Coordinates of C-alpha atoms in Angstrom, one line a residue:
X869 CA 42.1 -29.1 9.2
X870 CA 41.4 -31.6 12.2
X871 CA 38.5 -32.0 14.9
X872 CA 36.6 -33.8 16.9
X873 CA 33.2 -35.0 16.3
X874 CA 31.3 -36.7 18.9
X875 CA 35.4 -37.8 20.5
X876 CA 36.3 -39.1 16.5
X877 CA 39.1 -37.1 14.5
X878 CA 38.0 -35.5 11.1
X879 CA 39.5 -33.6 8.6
X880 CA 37.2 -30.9 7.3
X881 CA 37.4 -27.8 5.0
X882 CA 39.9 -24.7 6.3
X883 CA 36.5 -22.6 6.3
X884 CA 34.1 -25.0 7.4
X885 CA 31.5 -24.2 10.2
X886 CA 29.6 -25.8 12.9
X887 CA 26.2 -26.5 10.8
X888 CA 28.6 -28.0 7.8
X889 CA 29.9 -30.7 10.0
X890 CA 26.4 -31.7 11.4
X891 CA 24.9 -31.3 7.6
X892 CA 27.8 -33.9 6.6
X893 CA 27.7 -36.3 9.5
X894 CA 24.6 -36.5 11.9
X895 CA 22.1 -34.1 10.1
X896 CA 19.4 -34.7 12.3
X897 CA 20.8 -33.8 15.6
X898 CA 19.2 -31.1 17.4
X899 CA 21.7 -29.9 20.0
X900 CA 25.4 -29.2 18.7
X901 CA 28.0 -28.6 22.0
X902 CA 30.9 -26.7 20.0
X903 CA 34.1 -27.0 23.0
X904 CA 31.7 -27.6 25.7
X905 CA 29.0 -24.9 25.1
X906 CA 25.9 -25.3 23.0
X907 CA 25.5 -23.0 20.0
X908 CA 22.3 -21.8 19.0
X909 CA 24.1 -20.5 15.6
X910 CA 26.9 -21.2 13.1
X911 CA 29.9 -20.7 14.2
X912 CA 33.4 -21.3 11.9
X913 CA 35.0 -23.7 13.3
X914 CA 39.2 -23.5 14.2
X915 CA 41.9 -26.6 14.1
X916 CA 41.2 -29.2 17.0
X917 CA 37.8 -28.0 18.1
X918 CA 35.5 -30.5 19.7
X919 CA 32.2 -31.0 18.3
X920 CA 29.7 -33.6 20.2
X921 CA 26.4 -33.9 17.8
X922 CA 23.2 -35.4 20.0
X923 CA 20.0 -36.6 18.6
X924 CA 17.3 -35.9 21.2
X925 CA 16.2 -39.5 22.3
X926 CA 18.7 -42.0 20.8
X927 CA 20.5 -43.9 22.8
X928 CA 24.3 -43.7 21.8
X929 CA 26.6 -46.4 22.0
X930 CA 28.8 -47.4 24.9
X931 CA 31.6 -45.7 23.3
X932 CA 29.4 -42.3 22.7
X933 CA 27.6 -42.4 26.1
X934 CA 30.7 -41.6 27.9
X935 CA 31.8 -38.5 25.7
X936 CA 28.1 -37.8 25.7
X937 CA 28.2 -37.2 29.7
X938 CA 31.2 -35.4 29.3
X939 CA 30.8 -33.1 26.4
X940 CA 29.7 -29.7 28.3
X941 CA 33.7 -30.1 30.3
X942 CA 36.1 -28.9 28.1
X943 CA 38.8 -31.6 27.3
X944 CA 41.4 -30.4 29.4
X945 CA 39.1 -30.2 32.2
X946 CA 37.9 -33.7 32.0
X947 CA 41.4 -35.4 31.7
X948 CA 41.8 -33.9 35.6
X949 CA 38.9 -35.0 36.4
X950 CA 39.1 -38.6 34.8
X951 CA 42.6 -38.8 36.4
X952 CA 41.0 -38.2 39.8
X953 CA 40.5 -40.7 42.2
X954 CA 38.8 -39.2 45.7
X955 CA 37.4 -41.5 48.9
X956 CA 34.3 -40.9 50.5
X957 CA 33.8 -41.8 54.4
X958 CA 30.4 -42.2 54.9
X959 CA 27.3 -43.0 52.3
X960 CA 24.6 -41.0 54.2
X961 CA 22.9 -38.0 53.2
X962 CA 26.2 -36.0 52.7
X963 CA 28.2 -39.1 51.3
X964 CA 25.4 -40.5 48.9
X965 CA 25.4 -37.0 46.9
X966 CA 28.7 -36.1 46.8
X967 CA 28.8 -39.8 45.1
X968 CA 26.5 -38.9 42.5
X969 CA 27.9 -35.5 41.9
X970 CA 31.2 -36.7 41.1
X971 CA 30.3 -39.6 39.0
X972 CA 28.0 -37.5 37.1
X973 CA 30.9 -35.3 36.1
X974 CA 33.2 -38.6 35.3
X975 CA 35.3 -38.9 38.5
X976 CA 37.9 -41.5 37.6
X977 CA 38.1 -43.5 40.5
X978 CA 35.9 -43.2 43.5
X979 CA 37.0 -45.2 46.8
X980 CA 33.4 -45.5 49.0
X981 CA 33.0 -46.4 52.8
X982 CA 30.1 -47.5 55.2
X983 CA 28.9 -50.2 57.8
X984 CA 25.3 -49.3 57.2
X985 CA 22.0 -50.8 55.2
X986 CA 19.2 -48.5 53.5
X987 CA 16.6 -48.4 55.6
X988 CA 13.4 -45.8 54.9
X989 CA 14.2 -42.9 57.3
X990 CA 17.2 -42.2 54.8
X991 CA 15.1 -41.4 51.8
X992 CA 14.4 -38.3 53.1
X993 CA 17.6 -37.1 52.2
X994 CA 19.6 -40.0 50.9
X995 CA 20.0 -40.7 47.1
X996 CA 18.8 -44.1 47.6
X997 CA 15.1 -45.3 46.4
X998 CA 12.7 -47.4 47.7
X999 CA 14.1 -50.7 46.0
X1000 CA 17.2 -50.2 48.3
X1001 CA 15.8 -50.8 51.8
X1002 CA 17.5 -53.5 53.2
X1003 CA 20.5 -53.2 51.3
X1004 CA 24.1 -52.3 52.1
X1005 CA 24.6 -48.2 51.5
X1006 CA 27.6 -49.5 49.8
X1007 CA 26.1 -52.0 47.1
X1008 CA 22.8 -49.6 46.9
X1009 CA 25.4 -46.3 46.1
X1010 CA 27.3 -48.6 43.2
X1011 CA 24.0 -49.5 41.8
X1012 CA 23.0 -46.0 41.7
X1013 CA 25.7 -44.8 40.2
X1014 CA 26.1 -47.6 37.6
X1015 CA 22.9 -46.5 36.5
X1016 CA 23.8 -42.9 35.8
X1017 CA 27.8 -43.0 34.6
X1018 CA 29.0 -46.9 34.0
X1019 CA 32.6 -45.5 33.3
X1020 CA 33.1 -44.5 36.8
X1021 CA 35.3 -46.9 38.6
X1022 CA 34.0 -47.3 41.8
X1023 CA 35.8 -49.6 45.0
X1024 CA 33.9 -50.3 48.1
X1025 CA 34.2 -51.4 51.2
X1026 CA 31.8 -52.5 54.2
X1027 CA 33.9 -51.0 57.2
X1028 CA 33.2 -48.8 60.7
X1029 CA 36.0 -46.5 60.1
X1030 CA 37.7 -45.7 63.1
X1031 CA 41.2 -44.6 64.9
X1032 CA 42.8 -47.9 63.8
X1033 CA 42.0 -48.4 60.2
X1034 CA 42.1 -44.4 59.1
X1035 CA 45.9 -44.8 57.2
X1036 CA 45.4 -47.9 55.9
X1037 CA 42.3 -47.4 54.1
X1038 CA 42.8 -43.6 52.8
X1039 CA 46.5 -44.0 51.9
X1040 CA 46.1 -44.6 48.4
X1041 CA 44.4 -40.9 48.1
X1042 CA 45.1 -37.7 48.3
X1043 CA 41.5 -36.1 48.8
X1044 CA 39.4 -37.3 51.3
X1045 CA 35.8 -36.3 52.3
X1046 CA 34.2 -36.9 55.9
X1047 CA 30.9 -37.4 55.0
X1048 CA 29.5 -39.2 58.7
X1049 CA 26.7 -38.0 60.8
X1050 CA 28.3 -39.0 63.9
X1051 CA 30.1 -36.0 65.3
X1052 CA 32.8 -38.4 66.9
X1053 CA 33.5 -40.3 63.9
X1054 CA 33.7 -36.7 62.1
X1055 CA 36.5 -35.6 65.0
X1056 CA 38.3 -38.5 64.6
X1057 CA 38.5 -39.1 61.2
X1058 CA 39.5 -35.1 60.4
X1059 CA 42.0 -34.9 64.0
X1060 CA 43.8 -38.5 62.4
X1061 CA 44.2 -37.3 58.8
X1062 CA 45.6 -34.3 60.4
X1063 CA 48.0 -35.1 62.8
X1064 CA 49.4 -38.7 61.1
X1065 CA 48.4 -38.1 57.2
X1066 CA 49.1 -34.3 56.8
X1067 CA 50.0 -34.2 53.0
X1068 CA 46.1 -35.1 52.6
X1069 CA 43.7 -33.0 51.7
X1070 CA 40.4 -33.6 53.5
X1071 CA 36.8 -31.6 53.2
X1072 CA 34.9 -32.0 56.0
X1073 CA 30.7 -31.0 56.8
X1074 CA 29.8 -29.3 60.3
X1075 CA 26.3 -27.7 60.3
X1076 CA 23.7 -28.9 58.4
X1077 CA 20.5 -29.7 60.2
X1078 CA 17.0 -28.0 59.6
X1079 CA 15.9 -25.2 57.2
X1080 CA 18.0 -22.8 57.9
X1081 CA 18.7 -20.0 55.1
X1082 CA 20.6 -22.3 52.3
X1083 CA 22.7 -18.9 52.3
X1084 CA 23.9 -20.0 56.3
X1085 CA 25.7 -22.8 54.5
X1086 CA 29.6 -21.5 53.4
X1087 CA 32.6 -23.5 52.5
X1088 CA 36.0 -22.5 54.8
X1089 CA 39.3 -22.9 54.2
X1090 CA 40.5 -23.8 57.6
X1091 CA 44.1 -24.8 57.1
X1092 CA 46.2 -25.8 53.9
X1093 CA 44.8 -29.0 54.0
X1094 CA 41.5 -28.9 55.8
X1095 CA 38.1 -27.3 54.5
X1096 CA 34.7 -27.4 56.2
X1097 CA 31.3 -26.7 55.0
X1098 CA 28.1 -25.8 56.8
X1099 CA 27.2 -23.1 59.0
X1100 CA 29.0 -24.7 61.7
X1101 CA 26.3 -24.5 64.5
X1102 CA 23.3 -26.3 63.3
X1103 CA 23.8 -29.8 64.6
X1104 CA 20.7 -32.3 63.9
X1105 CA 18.4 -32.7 67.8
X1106 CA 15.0 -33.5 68.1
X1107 CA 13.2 -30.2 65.9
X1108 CA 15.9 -29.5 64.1
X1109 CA 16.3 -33.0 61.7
X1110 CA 18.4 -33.4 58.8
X1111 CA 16.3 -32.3 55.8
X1112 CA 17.0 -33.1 51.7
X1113 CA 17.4 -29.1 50.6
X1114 CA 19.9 -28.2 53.8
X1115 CA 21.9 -31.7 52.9
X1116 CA 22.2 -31.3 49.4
X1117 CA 23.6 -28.0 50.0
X1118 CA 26.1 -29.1 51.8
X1119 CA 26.9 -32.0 50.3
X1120 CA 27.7 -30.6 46.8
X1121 CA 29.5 -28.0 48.6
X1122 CA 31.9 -30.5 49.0
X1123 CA 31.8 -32.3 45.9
X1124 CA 32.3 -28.5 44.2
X1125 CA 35.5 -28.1 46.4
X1126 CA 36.7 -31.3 45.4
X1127 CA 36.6 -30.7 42.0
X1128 CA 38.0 -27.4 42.3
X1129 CA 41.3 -29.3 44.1
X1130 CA 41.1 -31.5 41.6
X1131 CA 41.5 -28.9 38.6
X1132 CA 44.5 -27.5 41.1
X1133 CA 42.2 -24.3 42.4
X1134 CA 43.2 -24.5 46.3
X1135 CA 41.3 -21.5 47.6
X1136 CA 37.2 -21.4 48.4

């Protein structure tokens, strides 16, 4: 019988188990993910299953890393998701998460956008750290993310989107995220991807601001091709700033509603 241990094909025993194949090949791991679920006891193990063996505090290989950040997916899952490629218009408190989020589950390509540098009022909310002020959001992002999943293929580009650039730079994609703060740049980015790029799929942010109840924050499905998160009302005015909880919220919304496109789930 065939499986996978730690993304390497073995044969094993017809009656072979879980504890068996960590006895015979890494002994001393302490957490065994049996098709992307830790087991906490022996379980008989069926042809093709997927076995990832960690050792607390070792640092894998290159080649192990990458099935290491992977392993709680199952495998059909991932190959979406590593397929995927998804462009983010803005890098600020929405489009700096969403980033992460989606590297950390081993987006495939990720196409990134912004004019802006770091600078320290964005650390309340923002992904960046200190050692970022001063830099572009787009260089500080890929250096983030580098640091947290290497495998992810990431293309940026220093650029004020607006009216004239919008189907040049997201025609190569089919899921786009508006990720800006600016309400106009929001309008016209959704409105243009809309009316000239229809067989997009964009998810969009409205509503955000403050400290609201984190249940005020909802995804919508407002047309076949258009979803926006937030609670629609709570725009950011002096007392009522964009804070890390309420941004976060929204923000992996989004990533969550990109992923479930990606894995073909069109409904919220």
């Amino acid at each position: 019988m065939k499986i996978y241990v730690n993304k390497k094909k073995h044969d094993i025993k017809s009656n072979a188990t879980a504890y068996n194949v960590r006895d015979s090949i890494k002994k001393d791991a302490d957490v065994i993910i049996l098709n992307g679920f830790i087991i906490n006891k022996d379980t008989k193990l069926n042809e093709s299953d997927d076995i990832t063996l960690i050792k607390k505090g070792e640092q894998p290989s290159k080649e192990e890393l990458e099935h290491l950040l992977v392993s709680r997916h199952t495998p059909n899952v991932h190959g979406k998701i590593k397929k995927a490629k998804v462009a983010i218009a803005g890098l600020g408190g929405l489009g700096s998460n969403i980033a992460v989020s989606l590297a950390r589950i081993g987006i495939g390509k990720l196409l990134l956008f912004d004019f802006d540098v770091v600078e320290p009022s964005n650390l309340n909310r923002q992904q960046y750290f200190i050692k970022h002020i001063g830099m572009r959001k787009t260089d500080a992002i890929k250096d983030i993310i580098h640091q947290c999943n290497p495998f992810v293929d990431v293309y940026t580009q220093n650029i004020f989107i607006d009216k004239n650039n919008i189907k040049d730079t997201f025609k190569d994609v089919e899921i786009i995220v508006e990720a800006f703060d600016n309400p106009n740049s929001k309008a016209t980015l959704v409105n243009t991807i809309l009316s000239e790029m229809p067989e997009k799929k964009i998810v969009a942010a409205s509503g955000l601001a403050g400290y609201f109840s984190s249940n005020s924050i909802i995804t919508q499905k407002i047309k076949d091709n258009l979803y926006i998160v937030g609670d629609n009302k709570s725009e950011s005015k002096p007392g009522c700033g964009l804070m890390a909880p309420r941004v976060g919220i929204a923000a992996n919304h989004q990533a969550n509603m990109v992923l479930r496109l990606i894995l073909d789930e069109q409904e919220i």
